[in-house]
mmCIF file of C-alpha atoms in Angstrom:
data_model
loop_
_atom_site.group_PDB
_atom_site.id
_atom_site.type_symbol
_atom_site.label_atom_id
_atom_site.label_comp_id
_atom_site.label_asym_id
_atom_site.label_seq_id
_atom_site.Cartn_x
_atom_site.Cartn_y
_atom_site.Cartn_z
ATOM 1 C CA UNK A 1 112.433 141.095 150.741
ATOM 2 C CA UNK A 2 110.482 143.435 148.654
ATOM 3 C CA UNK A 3 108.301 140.997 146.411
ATOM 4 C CA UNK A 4 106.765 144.054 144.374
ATOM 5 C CA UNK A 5 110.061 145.274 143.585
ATOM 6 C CA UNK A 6 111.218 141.907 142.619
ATOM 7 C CA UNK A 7 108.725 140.537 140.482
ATOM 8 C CA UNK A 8 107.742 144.001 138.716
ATOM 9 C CA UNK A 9 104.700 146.150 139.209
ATOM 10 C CA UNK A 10 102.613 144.370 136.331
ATOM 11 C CA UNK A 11 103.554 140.915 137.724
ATOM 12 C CA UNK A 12 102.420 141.735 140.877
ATOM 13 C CA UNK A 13 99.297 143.212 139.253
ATOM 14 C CA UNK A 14 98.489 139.600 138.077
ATOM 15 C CA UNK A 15 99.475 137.550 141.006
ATOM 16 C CA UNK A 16 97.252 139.520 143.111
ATOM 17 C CA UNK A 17 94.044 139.522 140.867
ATOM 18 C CA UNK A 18 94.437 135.525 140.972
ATOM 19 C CA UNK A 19 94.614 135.347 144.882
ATOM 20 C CA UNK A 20 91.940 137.695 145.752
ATOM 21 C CA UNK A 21 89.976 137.296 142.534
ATOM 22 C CA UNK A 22 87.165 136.435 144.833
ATOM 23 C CA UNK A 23 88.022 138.463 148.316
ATOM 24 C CA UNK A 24 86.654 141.603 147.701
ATOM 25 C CA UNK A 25 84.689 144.269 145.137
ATOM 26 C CA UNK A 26 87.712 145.783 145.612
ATOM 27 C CA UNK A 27 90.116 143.413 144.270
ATOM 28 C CA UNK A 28 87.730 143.094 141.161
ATOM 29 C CA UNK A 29 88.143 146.929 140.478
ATOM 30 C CA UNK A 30 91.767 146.581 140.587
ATOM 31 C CA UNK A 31 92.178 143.433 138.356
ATOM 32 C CA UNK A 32 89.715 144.580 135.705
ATOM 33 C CA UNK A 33 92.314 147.738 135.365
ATOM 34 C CA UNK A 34 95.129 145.536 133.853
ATOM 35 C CA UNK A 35 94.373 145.446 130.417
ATOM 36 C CA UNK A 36 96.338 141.606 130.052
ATOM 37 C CA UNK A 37 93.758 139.944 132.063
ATOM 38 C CA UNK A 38 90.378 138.649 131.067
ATOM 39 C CA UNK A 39 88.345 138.166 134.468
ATOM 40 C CA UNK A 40 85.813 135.553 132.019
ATOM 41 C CA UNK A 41 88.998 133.536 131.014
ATOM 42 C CA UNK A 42 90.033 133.156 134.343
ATOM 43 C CA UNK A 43 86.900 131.842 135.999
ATOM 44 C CA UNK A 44 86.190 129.902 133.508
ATOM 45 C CA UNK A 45 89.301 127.609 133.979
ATOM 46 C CA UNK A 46 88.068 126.819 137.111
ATOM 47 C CA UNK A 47 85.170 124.688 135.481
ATOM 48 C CA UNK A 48 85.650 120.913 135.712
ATOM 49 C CA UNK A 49 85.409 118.817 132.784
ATOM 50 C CA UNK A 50 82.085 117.715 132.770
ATOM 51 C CA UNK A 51 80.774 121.350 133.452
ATOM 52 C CA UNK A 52 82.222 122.865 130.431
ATOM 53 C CA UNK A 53 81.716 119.124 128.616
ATOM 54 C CA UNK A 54 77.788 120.071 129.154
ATOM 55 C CA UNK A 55 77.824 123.830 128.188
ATOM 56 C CA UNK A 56 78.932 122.523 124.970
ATOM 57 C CA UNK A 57 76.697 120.386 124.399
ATOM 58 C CA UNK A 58 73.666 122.821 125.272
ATOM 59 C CA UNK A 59 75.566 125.682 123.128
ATOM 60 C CA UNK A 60 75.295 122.624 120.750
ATOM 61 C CA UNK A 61 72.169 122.143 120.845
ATOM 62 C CA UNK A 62 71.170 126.204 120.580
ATOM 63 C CA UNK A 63 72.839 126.347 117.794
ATOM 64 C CA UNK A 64 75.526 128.404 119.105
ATOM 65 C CA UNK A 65 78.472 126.112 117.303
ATOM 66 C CA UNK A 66 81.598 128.527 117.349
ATOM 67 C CA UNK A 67 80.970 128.455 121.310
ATOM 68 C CA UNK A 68 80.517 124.573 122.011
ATOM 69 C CA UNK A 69 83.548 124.195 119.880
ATOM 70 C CA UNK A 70 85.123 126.694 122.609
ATOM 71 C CA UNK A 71 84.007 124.451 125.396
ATOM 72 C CA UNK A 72 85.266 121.231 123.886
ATOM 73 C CA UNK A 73 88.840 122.773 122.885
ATOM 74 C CA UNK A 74 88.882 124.016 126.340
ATOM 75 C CA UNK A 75 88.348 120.671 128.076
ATOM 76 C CA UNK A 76 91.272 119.570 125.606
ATOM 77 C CA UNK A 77 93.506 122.428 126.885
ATOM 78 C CA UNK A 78 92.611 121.994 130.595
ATOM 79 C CA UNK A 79 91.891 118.567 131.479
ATOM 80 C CA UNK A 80 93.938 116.393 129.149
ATOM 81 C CA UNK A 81 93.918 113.438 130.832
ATOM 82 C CA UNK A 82 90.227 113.191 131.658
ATOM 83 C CA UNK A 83 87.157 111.085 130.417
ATOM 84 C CA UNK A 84 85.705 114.237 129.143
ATOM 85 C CA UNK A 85 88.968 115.044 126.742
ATOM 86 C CA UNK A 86 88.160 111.736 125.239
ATOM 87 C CA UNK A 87 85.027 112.882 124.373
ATOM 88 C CA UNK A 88 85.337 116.444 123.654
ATOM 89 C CA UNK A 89 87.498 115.708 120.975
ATOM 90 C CA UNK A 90 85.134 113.496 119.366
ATOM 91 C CA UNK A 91 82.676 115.871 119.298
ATOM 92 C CA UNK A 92 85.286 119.211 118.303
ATOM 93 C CA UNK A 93 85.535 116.903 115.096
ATOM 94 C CA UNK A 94 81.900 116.840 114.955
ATOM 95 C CA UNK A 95 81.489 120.526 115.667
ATOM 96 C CA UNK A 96 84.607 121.165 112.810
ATOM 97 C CA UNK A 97 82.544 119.259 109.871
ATOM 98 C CA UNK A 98 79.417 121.158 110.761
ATOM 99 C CA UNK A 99 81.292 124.348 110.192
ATOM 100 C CA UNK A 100 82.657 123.358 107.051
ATOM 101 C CA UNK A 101 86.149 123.072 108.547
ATOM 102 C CA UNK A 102 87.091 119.646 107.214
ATOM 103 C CA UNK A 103 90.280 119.666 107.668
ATOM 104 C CA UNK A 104 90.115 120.388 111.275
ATOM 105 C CA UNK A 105 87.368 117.819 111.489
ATOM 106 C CA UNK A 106 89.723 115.256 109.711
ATOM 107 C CA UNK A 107 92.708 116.455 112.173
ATOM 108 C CA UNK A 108 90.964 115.534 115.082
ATOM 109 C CA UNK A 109 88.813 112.879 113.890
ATOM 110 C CA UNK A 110 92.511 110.795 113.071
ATOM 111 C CA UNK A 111 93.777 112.421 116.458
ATOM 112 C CA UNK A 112 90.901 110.492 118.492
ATOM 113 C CA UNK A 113 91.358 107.364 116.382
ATOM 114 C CA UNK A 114 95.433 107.418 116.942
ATOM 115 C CA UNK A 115 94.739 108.014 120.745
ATOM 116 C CA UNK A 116 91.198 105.706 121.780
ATOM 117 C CA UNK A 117 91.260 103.363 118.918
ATOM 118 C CA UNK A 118 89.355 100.697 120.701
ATOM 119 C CA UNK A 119 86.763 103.028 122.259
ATOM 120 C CA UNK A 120 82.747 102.971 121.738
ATOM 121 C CA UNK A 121 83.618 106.107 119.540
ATOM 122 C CA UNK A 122 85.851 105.469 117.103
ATOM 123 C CA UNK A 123 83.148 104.152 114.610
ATOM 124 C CA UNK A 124 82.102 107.975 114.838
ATOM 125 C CA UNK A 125 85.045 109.468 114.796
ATOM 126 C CA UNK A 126 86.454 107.246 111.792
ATOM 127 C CA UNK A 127 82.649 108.359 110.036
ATOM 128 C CA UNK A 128 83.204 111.664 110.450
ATOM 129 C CA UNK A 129 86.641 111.704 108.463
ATOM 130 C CA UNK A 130 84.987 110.210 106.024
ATOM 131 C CA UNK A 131 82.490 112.604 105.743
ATOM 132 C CA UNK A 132 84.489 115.216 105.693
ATOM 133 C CA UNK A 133 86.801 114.312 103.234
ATOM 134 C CA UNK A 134 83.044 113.584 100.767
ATOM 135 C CA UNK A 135 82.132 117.048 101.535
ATOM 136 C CA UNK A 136 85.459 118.094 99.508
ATOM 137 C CA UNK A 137 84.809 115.681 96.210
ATOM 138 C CA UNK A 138 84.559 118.240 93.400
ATOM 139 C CA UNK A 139 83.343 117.423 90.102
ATOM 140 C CA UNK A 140 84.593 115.291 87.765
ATOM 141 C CA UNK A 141 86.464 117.734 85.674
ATOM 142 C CA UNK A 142 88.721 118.606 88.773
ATOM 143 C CA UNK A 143 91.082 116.440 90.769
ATOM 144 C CA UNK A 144 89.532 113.491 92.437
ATOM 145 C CA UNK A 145 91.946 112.828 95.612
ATOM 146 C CA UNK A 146 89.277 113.853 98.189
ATOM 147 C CA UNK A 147 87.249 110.914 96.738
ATOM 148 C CA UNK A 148 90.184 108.226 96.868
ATOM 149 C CA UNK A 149 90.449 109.257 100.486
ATOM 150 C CA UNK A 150 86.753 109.031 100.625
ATOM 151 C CA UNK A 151 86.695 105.525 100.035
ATOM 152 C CA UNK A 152 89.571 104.771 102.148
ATOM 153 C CA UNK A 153 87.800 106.097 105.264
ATOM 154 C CA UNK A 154 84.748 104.814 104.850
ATOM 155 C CA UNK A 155 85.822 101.424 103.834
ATOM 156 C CA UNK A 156 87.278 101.792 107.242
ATOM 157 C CA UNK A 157 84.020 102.275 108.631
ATOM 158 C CA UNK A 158 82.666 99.327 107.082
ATOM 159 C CA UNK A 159 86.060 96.938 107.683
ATOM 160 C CA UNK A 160 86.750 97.770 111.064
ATOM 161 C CA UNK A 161 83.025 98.372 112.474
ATOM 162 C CA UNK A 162 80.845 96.550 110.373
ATOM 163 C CA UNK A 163 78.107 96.398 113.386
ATOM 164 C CA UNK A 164 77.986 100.187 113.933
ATOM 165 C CA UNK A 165 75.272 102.313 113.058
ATOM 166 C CA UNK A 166 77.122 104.247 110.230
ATOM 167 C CA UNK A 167 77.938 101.262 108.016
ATOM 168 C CA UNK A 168 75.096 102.106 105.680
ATOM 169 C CA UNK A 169 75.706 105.859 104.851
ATOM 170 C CA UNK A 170 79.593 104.589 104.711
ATOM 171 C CA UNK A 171 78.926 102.358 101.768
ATOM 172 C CA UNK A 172 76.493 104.872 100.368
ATOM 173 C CA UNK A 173 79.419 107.118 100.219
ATOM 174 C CA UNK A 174 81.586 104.895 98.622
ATOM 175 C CA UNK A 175 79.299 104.139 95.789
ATOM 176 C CA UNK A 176 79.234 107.991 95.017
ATOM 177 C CA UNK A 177 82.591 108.494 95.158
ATOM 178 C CA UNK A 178 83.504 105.290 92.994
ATOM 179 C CA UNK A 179 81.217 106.860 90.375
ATOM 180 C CA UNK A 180 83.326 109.934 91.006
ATOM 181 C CA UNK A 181 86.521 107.787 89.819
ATOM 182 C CA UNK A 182 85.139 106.535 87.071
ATOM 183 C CA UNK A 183 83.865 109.787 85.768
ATOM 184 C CA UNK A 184 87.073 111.073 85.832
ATOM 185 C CA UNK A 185 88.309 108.438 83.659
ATOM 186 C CA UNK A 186 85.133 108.700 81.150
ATOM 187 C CA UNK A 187 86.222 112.357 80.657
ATOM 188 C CA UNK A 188 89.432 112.119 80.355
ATOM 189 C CA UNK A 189 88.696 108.985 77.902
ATOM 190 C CA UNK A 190 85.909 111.159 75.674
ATOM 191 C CA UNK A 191 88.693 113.608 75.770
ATOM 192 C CA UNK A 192 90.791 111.341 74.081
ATOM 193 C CA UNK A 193 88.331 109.778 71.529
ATOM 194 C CA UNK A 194 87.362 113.489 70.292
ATOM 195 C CA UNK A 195 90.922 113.621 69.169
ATOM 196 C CA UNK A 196 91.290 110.337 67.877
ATOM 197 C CA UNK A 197 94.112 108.890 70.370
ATOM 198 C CA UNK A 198 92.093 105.843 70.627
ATOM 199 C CA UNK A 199 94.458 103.417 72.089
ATOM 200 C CA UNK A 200 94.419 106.926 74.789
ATOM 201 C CA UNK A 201 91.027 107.020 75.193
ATOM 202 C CA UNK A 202 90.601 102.821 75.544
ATOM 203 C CA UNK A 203 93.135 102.681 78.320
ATOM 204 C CA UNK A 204 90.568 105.111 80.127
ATOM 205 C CA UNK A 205 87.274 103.140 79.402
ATOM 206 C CA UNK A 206 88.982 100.072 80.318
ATOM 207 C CA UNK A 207 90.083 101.051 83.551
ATOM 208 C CA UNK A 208 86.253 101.823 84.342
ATOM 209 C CA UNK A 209 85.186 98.302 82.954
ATOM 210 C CA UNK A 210 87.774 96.588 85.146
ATOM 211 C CA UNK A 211 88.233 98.496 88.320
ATOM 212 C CA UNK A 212 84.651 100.181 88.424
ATOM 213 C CA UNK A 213 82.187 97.926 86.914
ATOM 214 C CA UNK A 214 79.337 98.097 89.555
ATOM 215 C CA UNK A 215 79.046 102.238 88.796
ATOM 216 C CA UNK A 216 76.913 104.311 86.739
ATOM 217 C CA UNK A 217 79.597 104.616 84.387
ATOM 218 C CA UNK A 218 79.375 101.108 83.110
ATOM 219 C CA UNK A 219 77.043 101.270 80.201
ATOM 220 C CA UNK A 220 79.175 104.354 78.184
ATOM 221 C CA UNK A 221 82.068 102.467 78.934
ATOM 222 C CA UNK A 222 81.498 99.499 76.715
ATOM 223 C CA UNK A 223 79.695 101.759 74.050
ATOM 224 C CA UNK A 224 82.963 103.921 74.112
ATOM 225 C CA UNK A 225 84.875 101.067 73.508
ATOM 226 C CA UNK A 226 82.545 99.669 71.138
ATOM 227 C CA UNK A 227 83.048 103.015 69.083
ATOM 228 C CA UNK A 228 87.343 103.468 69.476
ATOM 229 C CA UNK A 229 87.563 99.723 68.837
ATOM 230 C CA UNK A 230 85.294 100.125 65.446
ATOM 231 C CA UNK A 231 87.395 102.883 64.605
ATOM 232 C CA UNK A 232 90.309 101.455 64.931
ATOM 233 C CA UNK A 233 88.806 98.569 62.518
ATOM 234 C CA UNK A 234 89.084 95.706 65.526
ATOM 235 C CA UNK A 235 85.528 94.359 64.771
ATOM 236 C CA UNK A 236 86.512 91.836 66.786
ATOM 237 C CA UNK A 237 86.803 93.291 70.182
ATOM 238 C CA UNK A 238 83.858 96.032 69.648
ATOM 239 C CA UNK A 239 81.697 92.981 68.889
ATOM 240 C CA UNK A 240 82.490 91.730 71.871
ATOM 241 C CA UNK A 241 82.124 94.982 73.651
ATOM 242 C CA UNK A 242 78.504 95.617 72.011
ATOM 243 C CA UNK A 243 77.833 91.657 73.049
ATOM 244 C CA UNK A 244 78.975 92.432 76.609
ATOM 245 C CA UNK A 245 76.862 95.283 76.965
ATOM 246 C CA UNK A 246 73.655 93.722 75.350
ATOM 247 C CA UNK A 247 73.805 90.709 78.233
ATOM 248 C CA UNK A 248 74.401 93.197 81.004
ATOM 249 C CA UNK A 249 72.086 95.934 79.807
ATOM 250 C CA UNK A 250 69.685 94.635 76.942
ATOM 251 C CA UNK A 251 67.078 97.934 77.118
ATOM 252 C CA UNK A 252 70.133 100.693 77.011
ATOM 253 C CA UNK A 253 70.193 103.153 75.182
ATOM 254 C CA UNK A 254 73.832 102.556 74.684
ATOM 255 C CA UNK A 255 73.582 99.395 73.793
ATOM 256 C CA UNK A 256 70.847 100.723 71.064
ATOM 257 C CA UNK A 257 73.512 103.282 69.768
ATOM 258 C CA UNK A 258 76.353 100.410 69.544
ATOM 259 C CA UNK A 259 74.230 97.438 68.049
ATOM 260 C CA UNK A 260 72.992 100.721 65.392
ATOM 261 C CA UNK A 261 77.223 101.236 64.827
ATOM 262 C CA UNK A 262 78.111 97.798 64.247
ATOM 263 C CA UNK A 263 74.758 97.225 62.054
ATOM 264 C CA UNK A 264 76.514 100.257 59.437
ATOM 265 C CA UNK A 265 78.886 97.882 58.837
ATOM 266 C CA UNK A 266 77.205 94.373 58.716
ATOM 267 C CA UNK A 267 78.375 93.526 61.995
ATOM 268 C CA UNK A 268 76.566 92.716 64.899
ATOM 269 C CA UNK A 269 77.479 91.941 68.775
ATOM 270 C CA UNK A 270 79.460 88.742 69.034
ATOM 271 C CA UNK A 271 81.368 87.941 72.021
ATOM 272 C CA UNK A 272 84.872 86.258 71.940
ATOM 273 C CA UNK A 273 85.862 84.797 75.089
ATOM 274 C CA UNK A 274 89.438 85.082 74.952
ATOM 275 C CA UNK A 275 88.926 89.199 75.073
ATOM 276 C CA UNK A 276 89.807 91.007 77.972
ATOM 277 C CA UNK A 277 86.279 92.516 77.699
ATOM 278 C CA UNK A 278 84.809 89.249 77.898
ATOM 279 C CA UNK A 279 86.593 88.445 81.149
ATOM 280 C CA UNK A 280 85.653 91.210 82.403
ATOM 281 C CA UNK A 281 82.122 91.108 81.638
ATOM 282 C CA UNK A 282 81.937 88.123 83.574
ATOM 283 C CA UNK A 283 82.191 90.189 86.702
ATOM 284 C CA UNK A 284 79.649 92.438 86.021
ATOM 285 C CA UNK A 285 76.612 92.816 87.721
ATOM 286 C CA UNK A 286 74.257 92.061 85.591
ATOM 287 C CA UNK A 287 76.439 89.254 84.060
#
């Protein structure tokens, strides 16, 4: 049977540059003349895992990131099954959030933790889609989904590996982005309370006072509601938002500002218990 003629001339081409790849100068010549083939490609699939697992990490370690991400997507390509794929992916995710590819780095971070969930690194891997997804928080005038998901990985960091070396950072991360939240609301509240939608605006601060009480945000809060409830003319409950505040935070300058509003009026901070704002105050940190 004529092979050749059968499988076509540029098939044959290729079949022959694999066999005698390594026969002959000859052979070399011939398969470098087929412009489909690269000769670098081909002898490079002939690594085993742990060779190309190592020139990753030295290209790592040079600095060279684009290529040890090469290495580690080619131990994932051609040795599925191995030891090395198991950690190769780890460390693509690793390789992805140092390039500022976060979603990558989130795709294969939750990749390694849907395939080696028990393993020695899925504390990493789970830390890394956590960082990634921080390194996307915007401000608080923009959307704040990135930091929702923040807190959902990391809290996963600290739930599920509470001995691992990462737990630290993870709840330093979640601080920042629960301050994040409650920004968001405080703008979207002052937004309100320029424009005198007060019952607005006070659905705002008192999602910060309830649901974000151990953040930055805390103090403005209670003078914001100290301020929409005195406008509305409920000296009740901004008497008991000024009192709240003066317990928790006795030297603030919001507290100065509110116990200066109330004082316009003859008032001063009194707190009644059977306020929401008093309940809530109980579960403050300072309370």
């Amino acid at each position: 049977m004529n092979i050749a003629g059968t499988v076509g001339a540029k098939q044959w081409t290729r079949i022959a540059c694999v066999v005698f790849l390594f026969a002959t100068p000859v052979a070399l010549t011939a398969c470098q003349s087929d412009p489909d083939i690269d000769i670098t490609k081909l002898a490079g699939e002939t690594d085993p895992p742990e060779v190309l697992y190592n020139q990753g990490l030295a290209n790592l370690n040079a600095g060279k990131v684009t290529e040890a991400s090469r290495k580690f997507e080619a131990i994932d390509r051609q040795h599925p099954f191995s030891e090395y794929a198991r950690k190769a992916l780890v460390m693509n995710a690793f390789v992805n959030y140092r390039q500022g590819r976060n979603e990558e780095a989130i795709s294969a971070g939750n990749r390694y933790l849907n395939l080696y969930p028990e393993s020695e690194d899925a504390a990493y891997a789970q830390y890394i889609v956590g960082l990634a997804y921080a390194k996307q928080i915007p401000s608080v005038t923009q959307d704040q989904r990135a930091a929702t998901k923040t807190i959902e990985a990391m809290q996963n960091v600290v739930t599920k590996y509470p001995k691992s070396e990462y737990v630290e950072d993870a709840q330093t991360k979640i601080r920042f982005a629960r301050d994040q939240l409650a920004g968001k609301e405080m703008q979207v509240g002052r937004y309100y309370l320029e424009r005198k939608e007060y019952l607005a605006a006070i659905t705002r601060f008192r999602t910060v006072v309830e649901q974000y009480g151990n953040t930055n945000q805390i103090e403005e809060a209670l003078a914001r509601l100290v301020e929409s409830y005195y406008a509305m003319g409920l000296a009740s409950e901004a008497q008991t938002a000024a009192a709240v505040l003066g317990h928790n935070y006795p030297d603030s300058q919001w507290y100065a500002d509110s116990y200066k509003l109330l004082q316009s009026k003859g008032l001063e901070p009194r707190e009644n218990g059977g306020s929401w704002i008093s309940r809530a105050g109980k579960k403050l940190i300072g309370a």
